[in-house]
GROMACS .gro file of C-alpha atoms in nm:
model
  313
    1MET     CA    1  -1.402  -0.081   2.511
    2LEU     CA    2  -1.524  -0.184   2.129
    3VAL     CA    3  -1.405  -0.485   1.945
    4LEU     CA    4  -1.450  -0.382   1.570
    5SER     CA    5  -1.457  -0.709   1.280
    6GLU     CA    6  -1.358  -0.727   0.943
    7GLN     CA    7  -1.671  -0.521   0.901
    8GLN     CA    8  -1.732  -0.356   1.150
    9THR     CA    9  -1.393  -0.181   1.103
   10ARG     CA   10  -1.457  -0.183   0.701
   11ASP     CA   11  -1.754   0.067   0.702
   12ALA     CA   12  -1.613   0.266   0.952
   13LEU     CA   13  -1.309   0.323   0.723
   14PRO     CA   14  -1.458   0.508   0.400
   15PHE     CA   15  -1.182   0.627   0.199
   16ALA     CA   16  -1.201   0.989   0.175
   17GLY     CA   17  -1.182   1.021   0.523
   18LEU     CA   18  -0.961   0.782   0.520
   19ILE     CA   19  -0.663   0.969   0.267
   20ASP     CA   20  -0.820   1.263   0.471
   21ALA     CA   21  -0.670   1.143   0.795
   22LEU     CA   22  -0.346   0.995   0.698
   23ALA     CA   23  -0.296   1.329   0.531
   24ALA     CA   24  -0.328   1.494   0.878
   25MET     CA   25  -0.117   1.161   1.058
   26PHE     CA   26   0.218   1.288   0.797
   27SER     CA   27   0.136   1.622   0.830
   28GLY     CA   28   0.102   1.632   1.283
   29ASP     CA   29   0.309   1.530   1.535
   30CYS     CA   30   0.307   1.135   1.566
   31VAL     CA   31   0.567   0.956   1.744
   32MET     CA   32   0.638   0.619   1.536
   33PRO     CA   33   0.919   0.378   1.667
   34VAL     CA   34   1.128   0.121   1.455
   35ARG     CA   35   0.871  -0.119   1.391
   36HIS     CA   36   0.962  -0.509   1.533
   37HIS     CA   37   1.038  -0.717   1.150
   38HIS     CA   38   1.084  -1.062   1.247
   39ASP     CA   39   1.095  -1.394   0.987
   40VAL     CA   40   0.903  -1.718   1.127
   41SER     CA   41   1.025  -2.066   1.032
   42VAL     CA   42   0.681  -2.251   0.887
   43PRO     CA   43   0.860  -2.614   0.800
   44GLY     CA   44   0.794  -2.760   0.507
   45GLU     CA   45   0.726  -2.362   0.346
   46GLU     CA   46   0.782  -2.025   0.302
   47ASP     CA   47   0.911  -1.794   0.632
   48ALA     CA   48   0.617  -1.651   0.765
   49THR     CA   49   0.645  -1.330   0.889
   50LEU     CA   50   0.582  -1.079   1.246
   51LEU     CA   51   0.544  -0.709   1.208
   52LEU     CA   52   0.492  -0.535   1.592
   53MET     CA   53   0.432  -0.147   1.467
   54PRO     CA   54   0.383   0.104   1.764
   55ALA     CA   55   0.254   0.474   1.746
   56TRP     CA   56   0.139   0.720   1.915
   57LEU     CA   57  -0.007   1.115   1.959
   58PRO     CA   58   0.071   1.252   2.310
   59GLY     CA   59  -0.156   1.310   2.567
   60ALA     CA   60  -0.393   1.185   2.282
   61TYR     CA   61  -0.378   0.788   2.159
   62ILE     CA   62  -0.132   0.520   2.241
   63GLY     CA   63  -0.167   0.187   1.989
   64VAL     CA   64   0.009  -0.075   1.827
   65LYS     CA   65  -0.086  -0.390   1.574
   66LEU     CA   66   0.067  -0.670   1.588
   67VAL     CA   67   0.074  -0.846   1.252
   68SER     CA   68   0.186  -1.228   1.075
   69VAL     CA   69   0.206  -1.303   0.722
   70PHE     CA   70   0.170  -1.633   0.643
   71PRO     CA   71   0.302  -1.684   0.223
   72GLY     CA   72   0.192  -1.999   0.248
   73ASN     CA   73  -0.165  -1.958   0.376
   74THR     CA   74  -0.255  -1.932  -0.042
   75ARG     CA   75  -0.258  -2.247  -0.084
   76ARG     CA   76  -0.463  -2.340   0.272
   77GLY     CA   77  -0.757  -2.052   0.123
   78LEU     CA   78  -0.713  -1.862   0.362
   79PRO     CA   79  -0.547  -1.469   0.342
   80ALA     CA   80  -0.166  -1.455   0.390
   81ILE     CA   81  -0.274  -1.158   0.705
   82PHE     CA   82  -0.424  -1.174   0.983
   83GLY     CA   83  -0.360  -0.909   1.255
   84SER     CA   84  -0.512  -0.696   1.599
   85TYR     CA   85  -0.499  -0.316   1.651
   86LEU     CA   86  -0.433  -0.202   2.019
   87LEU     CA   87  -0.614   0.114   2.052
   88SER     CA   88  -0.531   0.333   2.389
   89SER     CA   89  -0.560   0.612   2.578
   90GLY     CA   90  -0.228   0.865   2.543
   91LYS     CA   91  -0.385   1.006   2.910
   92THR     CA   92  -0.470   0.656   3.087
   93GLY     CA   93  -0.305   0.386   2.942
   94GLU     CA   94  -0.642   0.250   2.933
   95LEU     CA   95  -0.746  -0.025   2.573
   96LEU     CA   96  -0.972   0.191   2.417
   97ALA     CA   97  -1.063  -0.045   2.122
   98ILE     CA   98  -0.909  -0.385   1.966
   99VAL     CA   99  -1.011  -0.359   1.559
  100ASP     CA  100  -0.956  -0.556   1.363
  101GLY     CA  101  -0.563  -0.578   1.163
  102GLY     CA  102  -0.627  -0.750   0.816
  103GLU     CA  103  -0.889  -0.509   0.755
  104LEU     CA  104  -0.713  -0.214   0.890
  105THR     CA  105  -0.371  -0.290   0.710
  106ALA     CA  106  -0.530  -0.342   0.356
  107ARG     CA  107  -0.788  -0.043   0.411
  108ARG     CA  108  -0.490   0.183   0.503
  109THR     CA  109  -0.254   0.065   0.277
  110ALA     CA  110  -0.447   0.124   0.012
  111ALA     CA  111  -0.524   0.487   0.154
  112ALA     CA  112  -0.157   0.558   0.131
  113SER     CA  113  -0.154   0.478  -0.229
  114ALA     CA  114  -0.453   0.690  -0.285
  115LEU     CA  115  -0.301   0.928  -0.088
  116ALA     CA  116   0.018   0.941  -0.334
  117ALA     CA  117  -0.155   0.936  -0.617
  118ARG     CA  118  -0.365   1.284  -0.569
  119HIS     CA  119   0.011   1.441  -0.559
  120LEU     CA  120   0.195   1.235  -0.845
  121ALA     CA  121  -0.024   1.081  -1.036
  122ARG     CA  122  -0.184   1.302  -1.377
  123ALA     CA  123  -0.498   1.473  -1.242
  124ASP     CA  124  -0.688   1.272  -1.581
  125ALA     CA  125  -0.591   0.930  -1.484
  126LYS     CA  126  -0.834   0.688  -1.588
  127ARG     CA  127  -0.709   0.355  -1.678
  128LEU     CA  128  -0.602   0.147  -1.336
  129LEU     CA  129  -0.362  -0.158  -1.377
  130VAL     CA  130  -0.436  -0.379  -1.048
  131VAL     CA  131  -0.128  -0.631  -1.039
  132GLY     CA  132  -0.243  -0.891  -0.790
  133ALA     CA  133  -0.488  -1.062  -0.716
  134GLY     CA  134  -0.538  -1.100  -0.326
  135ARG     CA  135  -0.690  -0.897  -0.069
  136LEU     CA  136  -0.604  -0.606  -0.149
  137SER     CA  137  -0.668  -0.526  -0.493
  138GLN     CA  138  -1.054  -0.504  -0.425
  139ASN     CA  139  -0.924  -0.166  -0.219
  140LEU     CA  140  -0.690   0.004  -0.429
  141VAL     CA  141  -0.954   0.018  -0.707
  142ALA     CA  142  -1.174   0.208  -0.459
  143ALA     CA  143  -0.910   0.400  -0.333
  144HIS     CA  144  -0.722   0.520  -0.646
  145SER     CA  145  -1.116   0.556  -0.789
  146ALA     CA  146  -1.173   0.757  -0.478
  147VAL     CA  147  -0.896   1.096  -0.555
  148ARG     CA  148  -0.875   1.022  -0.932
  149PRO     CA  149  -1.124   0.949  -1.235
  150ILE     CA  150  -1.112   0.584  -1.287
  151GLU     CA  151  -1.312   0.488  -1.557
  152GLU     CA  152  -1.133   0.154  -1.718
  153ILE     CA  153  -0.999  -0.104  -1.434
  154ALA     CA  154  -0.748  -0.407  -1.529
  155ILE     CA  155  -0.666  -0.657  -1.243
  156TRP     CA  156  -0.399  -0.922  -1.375
  157GLY     CA  157  -0.302  -1.176  -1.129
  158ARG     CA  158  -0.130  -1.544  -1.125
  159ASP     CA  159  -0.457  -1.710  -1.040
  160ARG     CA  160  -0.724  -1.630  -1.310
  161ALA     CA  161  -0.925  -1.770  -1.112
  162LYS     CA  162  -0.910  -1.498  -0.789
  163SER     CA  163  -0.864  -1.235  -1.060
  164GLU     CA  164  -1.161  -1.337  -1.195
  165ALA     CA  165  -1.317  -1.297  -0.846
  166VAL     CA  166  -1.157  -0.908  -0.836
  167ALA     CA  167  -1.306  -0.823  -1.165
  168GLY     CA  168  -1.614  -0.960  -1.007
  169GLU     CA  169  -1.663  -0.778  -0.715
  170ALA     CA  170  -1.508  -0.449  -0.860
  171ARG     CA  171  -1.833  -0.527  -1.130
  172ALA     CA  172  -2.071  -0.573  -0.820
  173ALA     CA  173  -1.988  -0.197  -0.606
  174GLY     CA  174  -1.991  -0.028  -0.940
  175PHE     CA  175  -1.659  -0.023  -1.129
  176ASN     CA  176  -1.582  -0.047  -1.494
  177ALA     CA  177  -1.367  -0.358  -1.460
  178ARG     CA  178  -1.227  -0.685  -1.626
  179THR     CA  179  -0.944  -0.994  -1.601
  180VAL     CA  180  -0.619  -0.930  -1.825
  181THR     CA  181  -0.369  -1.206  -1.925
  182ASP     CA  182  -0.132  -1.006  -2.106
  183LEU     CA  183   0.047  -0.789  -1.807
  184GLU     CA  184   0.235  -0.638  -2.091
  185GLN     CA  185  -0.022  -0.441  -2.324
  186ALA     CA  186  -0.219  -0.367  -1.984
  187ALA     CA  187   0.089  -0.197  -1.845
  188ARG     CA  188   0.131   0.004  -2.181
  189GLU     CA  189  -0.164   0.099  -2.177
  190ALA     CA  190  -0.255   0.186  -1.828
  191ASP     CA  191  -0.188   0.537  -1.551
  192ILE     CA  192  -0.191   0.407  -1.239
  193ILE     CA  193  -0.002   0.121  -1.197
  194SER     CA  194  -0.045  -0.052  -0.858
  195CYS     CA  195   0.139  -0.326  -0.778
  196CYS     CA  196   0.001  -0.619  -0.477
  197THR     CA  197   0.215  -0.955  -0.486
  198LEU     CA  198   0.456  -1.093  -0.297
  199SER     CA  199   0.683  -1.172  -0.571
  200GLU     CA  200   1.059  -1.269  -0.522
  201ALA     CA  201   1.076  -1.147  -0.904
  202PRO     CA  202   1.011  -0.790  -1.126
  203LEU     CA  203   0.650  -0.835  -1.306
  204VAL     CA  204   0.616  -0.476  -1.446
  205ARG     CA  205   0.919  -0.356  -1.681
  206GLY     CA  206   1.037  -0.018  -1.710
  207ALA     CA  207   1.033  -0.050  -2.047
  208TRP     CA  208   0.621  -0.076  -2.072
  209LEU     CA  209   0.622   0.270  -1.909
  210LYS     CA  210   0.452   0.513  -2.116
  211PRO     CA  211   0.514   0.896  -2.047
  212GLY     CA  212   0.318   0.985  -1.795
  213THR     CA  213   0.278   0.655  -1.559
  214HIS     CA  214   0.235   0.690  -1.154
  215LEU     CA  215   0.368   0.363  -1.046
  216ASP     CA  216   0.261   0.219  -0.728
  217LEU     CA  217   0.449  -0.071  -0.541
  218ILE     CA  218   0.279  -0.236  -0.221
  219GLY     CA  219   0.400  -0.561  -0.207
  220ALA     CA  220   0.776  -0.598  -0.195
  221PHE     CA  221   0.807  -0.533   0.178
  222LYS     CA  222   1.152  -0.738   0.215
  223PRO     CA  223   1.477  -0.642   0.081
  224SER     CA  224   1.500  -1.004  -0.153
  225MET     CA  225   1.094  -0.905  -0.312
  226ARG     CA  226   1.096  -0.729  -0.626
  227GLU     CA  227   0.780  -0.603  -0.856
  228THR     CA  228   0.976  -0.373  -1.098
  229ASP     CA  229   1.326  -0.403  -1.250
  230ASP     CA  230   1.576  -0.130  -1.293
  231GLU     CA  231   1.451  -0.028  -1.532
  232ALA     CA  232   1.179   0.157  -1.366
  233VAL     CA  233   1.347   0.278  -1.079
  234THR     CA  234   1.611   0.504  -1.271
  235ARG     CA  235   1.354   0.626  -1.568
  236ALA     CA  236   1.114   0.720  -1.236
  237THR     CA  237   1.063   1.023  -1.016
  238LEU     CA  238   1.074   0.832  -0.693
  239PHE     CA  239   0.858   0.902  -0.369
  240VAL     CA  240   0.792   0.668  -0.049
  241ASP     CA  241   0.558   0.654   0.228
  242THR     CA  242   0.899   0.722   0.533
  243ARG     CA  243   1.280   0.649   0.359
  244GLU     CA  244   1.380   0.519   0.683
  245GLY     CA  245   1.053   0.211   0.635
  246ALA     CA  246   1.160   0.209   0.209
  247LEU     CA  247   1.536   0.202   0.234
  248SER     CA  248   1.589  -0.086   0.471
  249GLU     CA  249   1.309  -0.327   0.363
  250GLY     CA  250   1.138  -0.188   0.021
  251GLY     CA  251   1.321  -0.449  -0.207
  252ASP     CA  252   1.281  -0.292  -0.552
  253LEU     CA  253   1.473   0.004  -0.385
  254VAL     CA  254   1.745  -0.104  -0.210
  255GLN     CA  255   1.829  -0.385  -0.451
  256PRO     CA  256   1.918  -0.123  -0.749
  257ILE     CA  257   2.100   0.113  -0.423
  258ARG     CA  258   2.304  -0.193  -0.381
  259ALA     CA  259   2.420  -0.268  -0.730
  260GLY     CA  260   2.555   0.067  -0.725
  261LEU     CA  261   2.273   0.159  -0.986
  262ILE     CA  262   2.142   0.497  -0.777
  263GLY     CA  263   2.182   0.665  -0.452
  264ALA     CA  264   1.940   0.707  -0.094
  265GLU     CA  265   1.949   1.026  -0.269
  266ALA     CA  266   1.740   0.916  -0.520
  267ILE     CA  267   1.450   0.978  -0.314
  268ARG     CA  268   1.282   1.307  -0.431
  269ALA     CA  269   1.076   1.291  -0.151
  270ASP     CA  270   0.804   1.112   0.096
  271LEU     CA  271   0.456   1.144   0.154
  272ALA     CA  272   0.506   1.425   0.493
  273GLU     CA  273   0.679   1.603   0.256
  274LEU     CA  274   0.392   1.584  -0.039
  275VAL     CA  275   0.138   1.608   0.258
  276THR     CA  276   0.260   1.930   0.369
  277GLY     CA  277   0.401   2.079  -0.013
  278ARG     CA  278   0.740   2.082   0.039
  279ASP     CA  279   0.756   1.902  -0.259
  280PRO     CA  280   0.527   1.976  -0.518
  281GLY     CA  281   0.470   1.639  -0.618
  282ARG     CA  282   0.415   1.554  -0.996
  283ARG     CA  283   0.632   1.828  -1.228
  284SER     CA  284   0.508   1.800  -1.557
  285PRO     CA  285   0.233   1.553  -1.775
  286ASP     CA  286   0.471   1.327  -1.894
  287GLU     CA  287   0.722   1.220  -1.587
  288ILE     CA  288   0.705   0.890  -1.462
  289THR     CA  289   0.617   0.882  -1.138
  290LEU     CA  290   0.708   0.613  -0.920
  291PHE     CA  291   0.590   0.614  -0.553
  292LYS     CA  292   0.710   0.282  -0.304
  293SER     CA  293   0.547   0.167   0.049
  294VAL     CA  294   0.629  -0.054   0.315
  295GLY     CA  295   0.372   0.060   0.526
  296ALA     CA  296   0.418   0.306   0.842
  297ALA     CA  297   0.239   0.283   1.197
  298LEU     CA  298   0.154   0.616   1.165
  299GLU     CA  299  -0.084   0.480   0.867
  300ASP     CA  300  -0.255   0.229   1.173
  301LEU     CA  301  -0.307   0.514   1.402
  302ALA     CA  302  -0.479   0.701   1.202
  303GLY     CA  303  -0.707   0.452   1.073
  304ALA     CA  304  -0.761   0.271   1.373
  305ILE     CA  305  -0.857   0.611   1.527
  306LEU     CA  306  -1.061   0.718   1.236
  307ALA     CA  307  -1.231   0.337   1.281
  308TYR     CA  308  -1.281   0.382   1.681
  309ARG     CA  309  -1.508   0.809   1.645
  310ASN     CA  310  -1.674   0.654   1.390
  311HIS     CA  311  -1.734   0.356   1.534
  312GLY     CA  312  -1.861   0.533   1.844
  313ALA     CA  313  -2.027   0.831   1.651
   0.00000   0.00000   0.00000
């Protein structure tokens, strides 16, 4: 049995291969039951979240991810997300590998956003704005740069020191990155806006979006959370990773639906429909596109299988 550390998991999941692995899994026969999502009280601070996400390819692989999200960890200098992934044989049930869940989650999440951007962002998109300075932000820089000719990267976060650290890491990796303090100005200039925060209130306003912008929303994974306002949702053509997940957990869509501003039918396509060509994706250069993801167990399974195979190779 393999046990892959954070670094080994990172090395085994290059974004080009991971994005393709997710595309194949979304177009395949993965079985994905409803995930378990539990609020866990933490005395004196915000509630934590416990996630259990199973999925399997019949006769090939079975996997389950166990993840905890503790927002209060940011004040302790710890990552908000911890987790492990258990990959087993789909023929015998034998445990094959334990993969670092935090790194797997960060990389497959960024890869899913990049997969969507491959279909939804303009082909000439070169300015990327990352809203948020947590663990996922660095992965988003690399993932989006794997599918679009990104030349300029702006990092905005509430904590300037963390934003500077993210930008510095991006520059060390060869990207042209800088921090910004004026979120509105940065959003008005961006071709792709990728939000990865734990915000409870809108950060990016629809009035700021220029024609042709692609908006990538990752962080608001509970109905009570928002990263954009209603105007952004009503101006954009809407896409999701999975309808079931986004309509039950994605606050950026759940809240305007509950308010009667849009209906569930406003979602034009999910990732499976995009990667199989059932939906053409972006239809015009000026179209504003919005992709809302809350995560799907098949993404973890795709990443875990790829990590297992690459490490073994």
